[in-house]
PDB file of C-alpha atoms and ligand atoms in Angstrom:
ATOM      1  CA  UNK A 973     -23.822   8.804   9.617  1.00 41.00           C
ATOM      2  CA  UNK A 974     -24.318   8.845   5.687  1.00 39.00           C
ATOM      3  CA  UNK A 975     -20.975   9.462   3.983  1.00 43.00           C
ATOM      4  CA  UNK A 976     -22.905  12.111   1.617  1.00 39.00           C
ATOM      5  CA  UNK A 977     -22.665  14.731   3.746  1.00 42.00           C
ATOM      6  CA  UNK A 978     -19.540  17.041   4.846  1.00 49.00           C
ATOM      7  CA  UNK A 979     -19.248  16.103   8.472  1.00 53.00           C
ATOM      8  CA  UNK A 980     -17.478  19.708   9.352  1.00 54.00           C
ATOM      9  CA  UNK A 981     -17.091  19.352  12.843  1.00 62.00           C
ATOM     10  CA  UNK A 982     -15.670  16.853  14.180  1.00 75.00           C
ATOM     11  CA  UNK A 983     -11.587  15.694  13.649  1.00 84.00           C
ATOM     12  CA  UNK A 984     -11.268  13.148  10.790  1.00 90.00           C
ATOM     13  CA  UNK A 985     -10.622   9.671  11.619  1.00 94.00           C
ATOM     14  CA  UNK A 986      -8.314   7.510   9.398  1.00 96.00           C
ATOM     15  CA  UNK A 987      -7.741   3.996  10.204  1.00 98.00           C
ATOM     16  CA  UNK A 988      -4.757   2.259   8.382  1.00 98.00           C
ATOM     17  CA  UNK A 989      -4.269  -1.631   8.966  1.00 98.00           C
ATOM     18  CA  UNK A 990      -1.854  -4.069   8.219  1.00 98.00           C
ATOM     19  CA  UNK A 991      -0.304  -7.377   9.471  1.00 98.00           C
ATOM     20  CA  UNK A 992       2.707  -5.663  11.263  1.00 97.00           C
ATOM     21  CA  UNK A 993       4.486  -2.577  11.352  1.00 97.00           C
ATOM     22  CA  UNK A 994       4.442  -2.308   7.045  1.00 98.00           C
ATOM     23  CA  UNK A 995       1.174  -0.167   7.234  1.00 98.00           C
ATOM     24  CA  UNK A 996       3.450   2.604   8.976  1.00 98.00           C
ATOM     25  CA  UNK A 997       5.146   3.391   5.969  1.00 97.00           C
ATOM     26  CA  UNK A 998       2.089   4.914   4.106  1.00 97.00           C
ATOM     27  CA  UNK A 999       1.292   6.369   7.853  1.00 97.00           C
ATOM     28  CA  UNK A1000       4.254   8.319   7.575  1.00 96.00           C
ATOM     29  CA  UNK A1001       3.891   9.791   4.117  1.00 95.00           C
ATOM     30  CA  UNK A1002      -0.046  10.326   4.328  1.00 94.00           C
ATOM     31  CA  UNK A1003       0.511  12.410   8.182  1.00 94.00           C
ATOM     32  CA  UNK A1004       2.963  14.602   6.060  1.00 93.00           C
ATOM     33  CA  UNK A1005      -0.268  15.792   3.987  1.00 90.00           C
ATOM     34  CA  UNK A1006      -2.740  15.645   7.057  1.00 89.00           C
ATOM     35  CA  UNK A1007      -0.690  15.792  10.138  1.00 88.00           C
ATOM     36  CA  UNK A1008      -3.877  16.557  12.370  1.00 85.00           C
ATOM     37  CA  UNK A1009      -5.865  14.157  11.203  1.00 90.00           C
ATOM     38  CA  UNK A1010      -6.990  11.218  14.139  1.00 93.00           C
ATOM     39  CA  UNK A1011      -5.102   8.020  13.056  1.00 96.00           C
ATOM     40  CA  UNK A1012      -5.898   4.886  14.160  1.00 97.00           C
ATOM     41  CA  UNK A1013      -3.400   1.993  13.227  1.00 98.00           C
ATOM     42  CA  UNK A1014      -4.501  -1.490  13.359  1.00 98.00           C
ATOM     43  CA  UNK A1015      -1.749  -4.222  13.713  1.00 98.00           C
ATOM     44  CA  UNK A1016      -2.706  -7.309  13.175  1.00 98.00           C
ATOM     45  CA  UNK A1017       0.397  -9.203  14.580  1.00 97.00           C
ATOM     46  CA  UNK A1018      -2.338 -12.388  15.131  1.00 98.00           C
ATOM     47  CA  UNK A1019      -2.186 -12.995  11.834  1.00 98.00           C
ATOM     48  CA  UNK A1020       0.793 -11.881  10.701  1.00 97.00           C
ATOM     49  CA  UNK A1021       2.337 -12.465   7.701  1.00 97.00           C
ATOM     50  CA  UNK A1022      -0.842 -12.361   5.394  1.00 96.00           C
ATOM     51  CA  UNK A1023       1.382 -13.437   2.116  1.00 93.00           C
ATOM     52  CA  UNK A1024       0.695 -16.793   3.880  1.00 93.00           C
ATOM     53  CA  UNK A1025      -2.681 -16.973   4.430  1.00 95.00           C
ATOM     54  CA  UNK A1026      -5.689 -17.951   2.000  1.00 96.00           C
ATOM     55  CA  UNK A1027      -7.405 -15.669   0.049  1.00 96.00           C
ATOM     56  CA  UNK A1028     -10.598 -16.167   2.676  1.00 98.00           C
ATOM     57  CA  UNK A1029      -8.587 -15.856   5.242  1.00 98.00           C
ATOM     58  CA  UNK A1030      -7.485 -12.332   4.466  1.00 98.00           C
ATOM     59  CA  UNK A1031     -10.720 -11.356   3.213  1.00 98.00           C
ATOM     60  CA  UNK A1032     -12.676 -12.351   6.508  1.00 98.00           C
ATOM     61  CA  UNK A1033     -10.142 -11.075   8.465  1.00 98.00           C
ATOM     62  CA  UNK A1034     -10.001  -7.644   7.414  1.00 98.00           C
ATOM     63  CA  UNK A1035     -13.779  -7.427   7.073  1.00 98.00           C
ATOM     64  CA  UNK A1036     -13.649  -8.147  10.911  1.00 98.00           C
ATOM     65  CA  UNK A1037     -11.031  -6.096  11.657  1.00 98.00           C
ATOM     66  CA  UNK A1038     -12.456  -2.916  10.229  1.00 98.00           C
ATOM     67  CA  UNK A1039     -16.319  -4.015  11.596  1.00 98.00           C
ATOM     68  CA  UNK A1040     -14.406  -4.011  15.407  1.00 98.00           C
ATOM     69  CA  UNK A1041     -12.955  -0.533  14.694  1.00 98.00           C
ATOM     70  CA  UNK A1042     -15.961   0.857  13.798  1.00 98.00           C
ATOM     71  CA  UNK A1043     -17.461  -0.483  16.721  1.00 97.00           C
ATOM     72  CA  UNK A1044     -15.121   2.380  18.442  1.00 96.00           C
ATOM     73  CA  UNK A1045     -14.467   4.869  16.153  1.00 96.00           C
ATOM     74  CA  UNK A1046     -16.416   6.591  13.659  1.00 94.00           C
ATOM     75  CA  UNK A1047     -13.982   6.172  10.304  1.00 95.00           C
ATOM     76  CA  UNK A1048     -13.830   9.144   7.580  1.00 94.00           C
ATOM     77  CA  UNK A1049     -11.654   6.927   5.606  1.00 96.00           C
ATOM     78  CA  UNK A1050     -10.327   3.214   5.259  1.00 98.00           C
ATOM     79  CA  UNK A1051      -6.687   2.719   4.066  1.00 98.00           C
ATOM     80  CA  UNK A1052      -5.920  -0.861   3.676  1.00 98.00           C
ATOM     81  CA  UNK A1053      -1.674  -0.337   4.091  1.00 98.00           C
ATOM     82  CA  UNK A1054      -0.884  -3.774   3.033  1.00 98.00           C
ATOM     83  CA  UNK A1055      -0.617  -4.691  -0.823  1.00 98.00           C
ATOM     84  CA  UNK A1056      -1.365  -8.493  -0.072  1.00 98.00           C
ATOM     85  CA  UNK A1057      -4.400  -7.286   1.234  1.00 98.00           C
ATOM     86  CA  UNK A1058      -5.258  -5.159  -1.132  1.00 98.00           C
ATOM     87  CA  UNK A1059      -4.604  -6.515  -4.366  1.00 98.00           C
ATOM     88  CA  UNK A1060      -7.064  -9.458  -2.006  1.00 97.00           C
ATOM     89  CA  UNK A1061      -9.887  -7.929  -1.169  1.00 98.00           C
ATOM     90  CA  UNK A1062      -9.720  -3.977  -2.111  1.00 98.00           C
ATOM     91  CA  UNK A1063     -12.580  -4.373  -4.309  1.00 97.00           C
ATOM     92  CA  UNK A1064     -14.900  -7.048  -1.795  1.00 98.00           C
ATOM     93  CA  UNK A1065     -13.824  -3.994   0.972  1.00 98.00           C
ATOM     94  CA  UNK A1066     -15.419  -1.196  -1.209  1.00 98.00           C
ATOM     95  CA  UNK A1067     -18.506  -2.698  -1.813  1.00 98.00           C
ATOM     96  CA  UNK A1068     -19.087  -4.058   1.839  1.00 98.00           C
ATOM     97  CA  UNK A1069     -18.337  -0.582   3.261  1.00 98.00           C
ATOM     98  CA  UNK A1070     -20.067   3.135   2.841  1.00 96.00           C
ATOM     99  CA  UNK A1071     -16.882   4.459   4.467  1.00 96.00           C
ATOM    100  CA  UNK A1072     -14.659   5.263   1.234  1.00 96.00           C
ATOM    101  CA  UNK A1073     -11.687   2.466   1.100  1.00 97.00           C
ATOM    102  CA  UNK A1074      -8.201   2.930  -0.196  1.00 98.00           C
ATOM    103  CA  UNK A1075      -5.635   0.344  -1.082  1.00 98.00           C
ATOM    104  CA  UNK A1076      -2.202  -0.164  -1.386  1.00 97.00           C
ATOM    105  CA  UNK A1077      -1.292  -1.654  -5.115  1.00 96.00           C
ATOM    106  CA  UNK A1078       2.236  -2.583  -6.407  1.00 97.00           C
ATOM    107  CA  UNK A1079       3.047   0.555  -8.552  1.00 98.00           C
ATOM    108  CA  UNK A1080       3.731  -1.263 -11.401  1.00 98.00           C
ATOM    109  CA  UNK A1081       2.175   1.520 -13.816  1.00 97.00           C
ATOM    110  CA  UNK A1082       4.666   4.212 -12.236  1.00 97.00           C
ATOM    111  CA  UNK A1083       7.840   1.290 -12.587  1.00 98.00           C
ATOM    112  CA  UNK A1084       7.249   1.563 -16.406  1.00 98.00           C
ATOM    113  CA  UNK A1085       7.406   5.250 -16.564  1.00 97.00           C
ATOM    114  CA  UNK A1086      11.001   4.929 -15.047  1.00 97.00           C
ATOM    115  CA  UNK A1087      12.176   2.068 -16.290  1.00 97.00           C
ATOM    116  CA  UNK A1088      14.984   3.093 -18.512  1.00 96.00           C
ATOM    117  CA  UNK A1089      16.527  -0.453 -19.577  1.00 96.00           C
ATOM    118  CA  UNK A1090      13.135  -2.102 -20.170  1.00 97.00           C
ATOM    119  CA  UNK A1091      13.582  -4.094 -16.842  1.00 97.00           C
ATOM    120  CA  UNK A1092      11.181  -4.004 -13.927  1.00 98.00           C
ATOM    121  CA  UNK A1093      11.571  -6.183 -10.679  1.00 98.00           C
ATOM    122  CA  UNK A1094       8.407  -6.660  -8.441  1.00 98.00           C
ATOM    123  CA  UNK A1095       9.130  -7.490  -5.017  1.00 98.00           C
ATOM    124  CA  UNK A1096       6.265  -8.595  -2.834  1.00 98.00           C
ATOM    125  CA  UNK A1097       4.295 -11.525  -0.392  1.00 97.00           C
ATOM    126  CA  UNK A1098       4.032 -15.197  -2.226  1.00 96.00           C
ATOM    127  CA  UNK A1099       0.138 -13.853  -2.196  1.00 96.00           C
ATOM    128  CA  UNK A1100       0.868 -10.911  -4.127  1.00 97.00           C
ATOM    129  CA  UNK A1101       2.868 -11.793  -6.922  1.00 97.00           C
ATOM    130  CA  UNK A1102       1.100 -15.073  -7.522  1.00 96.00           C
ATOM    131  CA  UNK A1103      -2.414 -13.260  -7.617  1.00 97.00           C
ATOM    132  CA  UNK A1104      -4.592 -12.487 -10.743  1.00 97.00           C
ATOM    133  CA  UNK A1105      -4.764  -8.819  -9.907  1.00 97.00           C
ATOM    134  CA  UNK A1106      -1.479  -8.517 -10.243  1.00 98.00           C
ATOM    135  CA  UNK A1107      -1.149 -10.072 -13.446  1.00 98.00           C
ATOM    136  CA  UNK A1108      -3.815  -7.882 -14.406  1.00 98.00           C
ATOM    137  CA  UNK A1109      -1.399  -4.566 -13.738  1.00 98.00           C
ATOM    138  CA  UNK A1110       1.141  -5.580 -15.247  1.00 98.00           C
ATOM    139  CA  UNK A1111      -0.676  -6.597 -18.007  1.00 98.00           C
ATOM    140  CA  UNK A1112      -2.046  -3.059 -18.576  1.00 98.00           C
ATOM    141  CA  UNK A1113       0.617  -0.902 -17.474  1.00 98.00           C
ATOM    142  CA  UNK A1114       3.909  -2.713 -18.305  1.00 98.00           C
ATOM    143  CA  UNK A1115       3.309  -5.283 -21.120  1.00 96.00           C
ATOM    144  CA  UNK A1116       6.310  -4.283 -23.554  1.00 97.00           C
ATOM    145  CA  UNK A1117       8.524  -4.581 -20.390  1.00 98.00           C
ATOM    146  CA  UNK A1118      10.638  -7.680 -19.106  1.00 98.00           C
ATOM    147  CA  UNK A1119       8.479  -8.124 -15.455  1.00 98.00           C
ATOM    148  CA  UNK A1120      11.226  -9.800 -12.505  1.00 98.00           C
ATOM    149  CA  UNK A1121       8.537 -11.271 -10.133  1.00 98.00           C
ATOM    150  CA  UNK A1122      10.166 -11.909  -6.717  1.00 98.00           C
ATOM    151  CA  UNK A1123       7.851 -13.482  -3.663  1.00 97.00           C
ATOM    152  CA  UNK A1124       9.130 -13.905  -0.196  1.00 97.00           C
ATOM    153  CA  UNK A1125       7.563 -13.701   3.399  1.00 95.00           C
ATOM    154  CA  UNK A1126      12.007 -13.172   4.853  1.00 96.00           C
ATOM    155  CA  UNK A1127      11.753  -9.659   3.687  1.00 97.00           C
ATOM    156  CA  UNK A1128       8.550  -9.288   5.714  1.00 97.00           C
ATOM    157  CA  UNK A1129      10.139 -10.508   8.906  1.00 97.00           C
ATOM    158  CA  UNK A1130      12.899  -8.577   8.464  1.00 97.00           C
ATOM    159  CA  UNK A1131      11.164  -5.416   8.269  1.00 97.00           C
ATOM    160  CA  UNK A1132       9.323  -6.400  11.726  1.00 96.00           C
ATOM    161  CA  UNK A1133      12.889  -7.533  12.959  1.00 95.00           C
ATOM    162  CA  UNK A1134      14.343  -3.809  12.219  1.00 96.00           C
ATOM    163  CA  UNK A1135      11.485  -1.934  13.868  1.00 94.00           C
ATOM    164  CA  UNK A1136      11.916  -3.967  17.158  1.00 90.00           C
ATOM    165  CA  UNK A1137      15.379  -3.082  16.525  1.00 90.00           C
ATOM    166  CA  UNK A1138      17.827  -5.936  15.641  1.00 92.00           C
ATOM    167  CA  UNK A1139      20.358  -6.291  13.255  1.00 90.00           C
ATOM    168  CA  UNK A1140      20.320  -6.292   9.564  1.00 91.00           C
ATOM    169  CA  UNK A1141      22.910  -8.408   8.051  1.00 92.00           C
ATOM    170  CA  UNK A1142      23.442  -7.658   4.427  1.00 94.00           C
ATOM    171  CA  UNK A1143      24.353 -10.975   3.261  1.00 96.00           C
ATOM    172  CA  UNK A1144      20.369 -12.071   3.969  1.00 96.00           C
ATOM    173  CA  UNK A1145      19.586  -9.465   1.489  1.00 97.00           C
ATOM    174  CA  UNK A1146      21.671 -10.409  -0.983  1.00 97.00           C
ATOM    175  CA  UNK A1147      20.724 -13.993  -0.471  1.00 97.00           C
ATOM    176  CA  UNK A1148      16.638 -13.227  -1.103  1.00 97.00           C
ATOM    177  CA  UNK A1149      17.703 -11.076  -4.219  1.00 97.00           C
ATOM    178  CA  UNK A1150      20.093 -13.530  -5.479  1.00 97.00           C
ATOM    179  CA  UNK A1151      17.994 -14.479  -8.696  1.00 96.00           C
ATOM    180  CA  UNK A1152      18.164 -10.563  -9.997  1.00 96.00           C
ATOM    181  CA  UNK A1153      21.628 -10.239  -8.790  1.00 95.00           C
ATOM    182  CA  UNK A1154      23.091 -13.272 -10.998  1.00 94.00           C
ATOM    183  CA  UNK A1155      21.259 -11.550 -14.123  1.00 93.00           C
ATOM    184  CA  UNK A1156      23.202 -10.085 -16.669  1.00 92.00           C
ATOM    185  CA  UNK A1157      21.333  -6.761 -16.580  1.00 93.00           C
ATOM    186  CA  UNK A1158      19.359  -6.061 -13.197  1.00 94.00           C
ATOM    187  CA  UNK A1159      15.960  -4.782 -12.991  1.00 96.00           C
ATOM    188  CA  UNK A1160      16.638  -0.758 -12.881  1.00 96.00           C
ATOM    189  CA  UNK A1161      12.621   0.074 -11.689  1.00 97.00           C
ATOM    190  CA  UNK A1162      11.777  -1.956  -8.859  1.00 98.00           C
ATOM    191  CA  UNK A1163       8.722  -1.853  -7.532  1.00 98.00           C
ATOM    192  CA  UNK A1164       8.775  -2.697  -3.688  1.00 98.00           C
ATOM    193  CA  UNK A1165       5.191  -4.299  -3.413  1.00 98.00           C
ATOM    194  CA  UNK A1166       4.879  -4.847   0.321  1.00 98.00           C
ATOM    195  CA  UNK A1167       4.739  -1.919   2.303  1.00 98.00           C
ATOM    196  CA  UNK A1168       7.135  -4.225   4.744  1.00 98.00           C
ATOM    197  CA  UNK A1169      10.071  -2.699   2.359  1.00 98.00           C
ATOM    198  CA  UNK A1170       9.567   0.411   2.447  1.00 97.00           C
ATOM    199  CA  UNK A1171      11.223   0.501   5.916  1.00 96.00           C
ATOM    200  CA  UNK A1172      14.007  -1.567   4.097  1.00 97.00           C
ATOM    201  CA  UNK A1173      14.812   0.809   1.764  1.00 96.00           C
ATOM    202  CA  UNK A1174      18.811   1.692   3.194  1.00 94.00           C
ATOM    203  CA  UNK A1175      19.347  -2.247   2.978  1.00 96.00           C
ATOM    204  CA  UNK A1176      17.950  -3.301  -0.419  1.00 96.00           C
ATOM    205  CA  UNK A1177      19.749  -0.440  -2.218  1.00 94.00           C
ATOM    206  CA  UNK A1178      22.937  -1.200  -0.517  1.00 94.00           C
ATOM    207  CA  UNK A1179      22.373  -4.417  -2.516  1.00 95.00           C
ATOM    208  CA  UNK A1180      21.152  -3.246  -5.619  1.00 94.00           C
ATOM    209  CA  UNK A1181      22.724  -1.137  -8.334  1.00 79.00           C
ATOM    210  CA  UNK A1182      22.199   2.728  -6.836  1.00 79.00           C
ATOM    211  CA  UNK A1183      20.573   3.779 -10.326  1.00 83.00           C
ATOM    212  CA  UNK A1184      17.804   1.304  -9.561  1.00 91.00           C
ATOM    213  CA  UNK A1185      14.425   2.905  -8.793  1.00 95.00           C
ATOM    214  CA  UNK A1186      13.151   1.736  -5.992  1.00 97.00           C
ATOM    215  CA  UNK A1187       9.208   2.014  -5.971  1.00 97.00           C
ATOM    216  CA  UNK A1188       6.067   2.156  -3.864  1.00 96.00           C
ATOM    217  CA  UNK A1189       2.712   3.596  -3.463  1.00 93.00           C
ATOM    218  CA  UNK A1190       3.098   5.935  -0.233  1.00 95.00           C
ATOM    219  CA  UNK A1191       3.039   9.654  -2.495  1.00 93.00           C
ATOM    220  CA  UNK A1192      -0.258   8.186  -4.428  1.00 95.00           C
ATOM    221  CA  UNK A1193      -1.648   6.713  -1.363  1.00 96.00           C
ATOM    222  CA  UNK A1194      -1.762  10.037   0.560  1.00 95.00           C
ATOM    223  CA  UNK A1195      -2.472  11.767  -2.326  1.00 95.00           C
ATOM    224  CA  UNK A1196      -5.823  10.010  -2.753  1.00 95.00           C
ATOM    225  CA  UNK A1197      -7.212   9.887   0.586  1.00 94.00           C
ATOM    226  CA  UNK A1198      -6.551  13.249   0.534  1.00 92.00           C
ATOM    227  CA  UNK A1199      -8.932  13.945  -2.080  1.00 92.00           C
ATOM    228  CA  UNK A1200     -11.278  11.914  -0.683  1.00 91.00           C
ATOM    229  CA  UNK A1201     -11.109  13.284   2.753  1.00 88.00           C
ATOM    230  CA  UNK A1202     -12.051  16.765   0.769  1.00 83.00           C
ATOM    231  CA  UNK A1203     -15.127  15.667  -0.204  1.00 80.00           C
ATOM    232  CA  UNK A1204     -16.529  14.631   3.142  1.00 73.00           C
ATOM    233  CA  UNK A1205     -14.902  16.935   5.494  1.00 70.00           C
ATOM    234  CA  UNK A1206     -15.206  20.246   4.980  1.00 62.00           C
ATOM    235  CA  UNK A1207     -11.324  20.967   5.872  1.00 63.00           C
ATOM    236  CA  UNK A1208      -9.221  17.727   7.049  1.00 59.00           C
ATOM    237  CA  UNK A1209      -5.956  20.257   7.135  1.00 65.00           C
ATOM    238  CA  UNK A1210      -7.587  21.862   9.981  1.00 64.00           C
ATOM    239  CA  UNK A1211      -4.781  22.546  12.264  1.00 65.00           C
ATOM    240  CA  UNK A1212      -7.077  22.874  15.445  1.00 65.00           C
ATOM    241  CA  UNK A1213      -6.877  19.427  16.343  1.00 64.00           C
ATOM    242  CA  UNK A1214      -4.718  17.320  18.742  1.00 64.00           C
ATOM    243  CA  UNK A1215      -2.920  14.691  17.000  1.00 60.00           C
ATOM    244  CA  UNK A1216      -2.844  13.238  20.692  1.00 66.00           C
ATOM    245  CA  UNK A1217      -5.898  11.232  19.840  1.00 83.00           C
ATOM    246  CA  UNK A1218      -3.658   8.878  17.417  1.00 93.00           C
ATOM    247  CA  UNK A1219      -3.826   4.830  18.932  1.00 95.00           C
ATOM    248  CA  UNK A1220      -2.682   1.417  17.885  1.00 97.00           C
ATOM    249  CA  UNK A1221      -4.408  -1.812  18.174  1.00 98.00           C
ATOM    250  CA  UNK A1222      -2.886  -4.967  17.890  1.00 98.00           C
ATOM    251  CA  UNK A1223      -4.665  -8.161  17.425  1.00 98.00           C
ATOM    252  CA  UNK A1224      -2.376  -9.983  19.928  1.00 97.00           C
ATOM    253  CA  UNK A1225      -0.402  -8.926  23.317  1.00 95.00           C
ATOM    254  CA  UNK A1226       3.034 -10.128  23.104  1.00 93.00           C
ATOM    255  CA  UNK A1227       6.356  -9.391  24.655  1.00 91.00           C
ATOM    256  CA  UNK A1228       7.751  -7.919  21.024  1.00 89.00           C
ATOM    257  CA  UNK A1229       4.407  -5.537  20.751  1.00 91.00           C
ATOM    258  CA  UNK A1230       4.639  -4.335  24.218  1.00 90.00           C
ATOM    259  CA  UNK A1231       8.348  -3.427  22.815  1.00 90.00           C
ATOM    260  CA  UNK A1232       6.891  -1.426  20.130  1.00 93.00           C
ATOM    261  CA  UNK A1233       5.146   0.942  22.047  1.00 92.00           C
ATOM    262  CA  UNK A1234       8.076   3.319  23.129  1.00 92.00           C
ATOM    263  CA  UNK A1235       9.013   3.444  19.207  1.00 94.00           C
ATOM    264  CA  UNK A1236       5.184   3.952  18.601  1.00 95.00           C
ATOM    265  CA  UNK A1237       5.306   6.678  20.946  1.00 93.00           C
ATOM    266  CA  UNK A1238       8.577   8.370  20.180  1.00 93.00           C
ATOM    267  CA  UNK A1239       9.092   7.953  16.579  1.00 94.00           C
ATOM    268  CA  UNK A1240       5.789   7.963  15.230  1.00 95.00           C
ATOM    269  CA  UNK A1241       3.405  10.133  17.825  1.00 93.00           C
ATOM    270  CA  UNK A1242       0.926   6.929  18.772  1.00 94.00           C
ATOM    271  CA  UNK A1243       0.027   7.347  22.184  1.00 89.00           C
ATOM    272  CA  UNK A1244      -1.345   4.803  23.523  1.00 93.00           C
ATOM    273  CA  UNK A1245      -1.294   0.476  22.234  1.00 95.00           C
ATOM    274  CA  UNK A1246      -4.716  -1.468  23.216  1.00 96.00           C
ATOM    275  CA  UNK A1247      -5.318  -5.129  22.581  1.00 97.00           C
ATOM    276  CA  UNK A1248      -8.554  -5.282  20.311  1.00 98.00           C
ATOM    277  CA  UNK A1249      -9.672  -8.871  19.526  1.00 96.00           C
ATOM    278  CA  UNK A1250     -11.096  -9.702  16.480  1.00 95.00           C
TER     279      UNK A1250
HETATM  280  N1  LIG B 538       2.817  -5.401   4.552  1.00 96.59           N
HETATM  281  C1  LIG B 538       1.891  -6.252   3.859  1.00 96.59           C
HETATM  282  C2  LIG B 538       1.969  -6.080   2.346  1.00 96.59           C
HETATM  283  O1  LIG B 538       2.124  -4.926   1.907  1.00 96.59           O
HETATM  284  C3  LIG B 538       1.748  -7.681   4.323  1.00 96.59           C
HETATM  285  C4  LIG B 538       2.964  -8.507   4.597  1.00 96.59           C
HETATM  286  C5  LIG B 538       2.502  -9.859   5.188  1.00 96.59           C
HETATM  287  O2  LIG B 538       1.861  -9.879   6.306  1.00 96.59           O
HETATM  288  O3  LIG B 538       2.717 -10.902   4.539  1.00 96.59           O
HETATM  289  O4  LIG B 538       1.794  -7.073   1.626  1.00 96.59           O
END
């Protein structure tokens, strides 16, 4: 199916991928918008973390990912919820596909809208903050401002660890933030550029100053593929549709995954987890 005409009849797919559980953070605020929409959610726990994989690496392995999907589903829209990924290979992605893409990007132009003492911290993957596109944002958006870059892959696994439901001891946080907290003046805008730390947010502001900002990309996320979902289906708030068809795949069966699915289930209204090998 061309992607230049309004497909009006049939419920909208939208698959989201990331490495882990991170991607669920911009499924949360995007179902808020289009709670009927189909979701599929691609986790690729094989692969997981992506901050410390090559640049080739993550490029292949998304174009695969998304290729194996469609093999099953017919996709209305492609949201890659990872910023490593993104800030990677949003641009290879858009060109390879017809099927409208959407990435997640450190929000780096919103951090210097609410930066008040000229601060702004970015925390992301290694891969992230030590890429070009990056650079590029902040660049653009926030070159009058002091920039904090902060890489590390223990956030990630943290925010896996909490999902499956272990303990978060504060002192780890305070350890990976150590370099802002010994400045004189902490970043106030902080711009959480993994989607990983989203579903940290409690912690890392426990941690922080509480009149720090603490930033991502879920509201514009969902706010775009919203207006792209317009222009090929004729009405993707149709409330006539079972959101029963939602599914995970994960790239791997393991003992912690198989854990997952009650959460999947109960928290976030996936119904059903399915090895897909890429
Ligand atoms: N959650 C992803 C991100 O936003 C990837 C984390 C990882 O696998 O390193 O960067």
């Amino acid at each position: 199916m061309t992607y230049f005409f309004k497909n009006i009849y049939k419920q909208p797919i939208i698959l989201i991928l990331d490495s882990g559980v991170g991607g669920l953070s911009i499924y949360t605020a995007i179902r808020k918008m289009l709670p009927y929409v189909c979701y599929i959610y691609f986790l690729d726990n094989q692969a997981f973390p992506y901050g410390e994989h090559s640049e080739t690496f993550i490029i292949n392995r998304v174009i695969s990912i998304i290729k194996v999907v469609q093999s099953r589903h017919q996709l209305d829209l492609i949201i890659i919820g990872c910023n490593t990924a993104s800030v990677v290979a949003l641009k290879i992605l858009q060109n390879y596909f017809i099927c409208p893409v959407v990435g997640v990007i450190p929000a780096i132009k919103l951090a210097s809208k609410l930066t008040r003492n000229g601060i702004i911290g970015v925390l992301a993957t290694h891969r992230t903050v030590n890429h070009s596109y990056t650079w590029s944002l902040i660049k653009r958006f926030a070159n009058k401002y002091k920039v904090m870059l902060l890489g590390t892959s223990e956030l990630v696994n943290l925010a896996e660890s909490k999902m499956y439901g272990k303990k978060m001891p504060i002192s780890i946080f305070r350890d990976i933030l150590n370099p802002w907290l010994e400045m004189k003046q902490l970043p106030d805008a902080i711009v959480l550029g993994c989607t990983h730390f989203s579903l940290l947010k409690k912690e890392l502001i426990s941690v922080l100053s509480s009149n720090s900002y603490l930033i991502d990309s879920r509201r514009s996320v969902a706010k775009h593929s919203l207006r792209l979902l317009r222009k090929n289906i004729n009405d993707p708030i149709n409330n006539s549709y079972s959101f029963r068809t939602n599914k995970v795949y994960c790239s791997m069966s393991t003992t912690e995954v198989i854990k997952l699915k009650s959460i999947l289930s109960s928290h976030y209204d996936f119904f059903s987890l399915e090895v897909l090998s890429v």
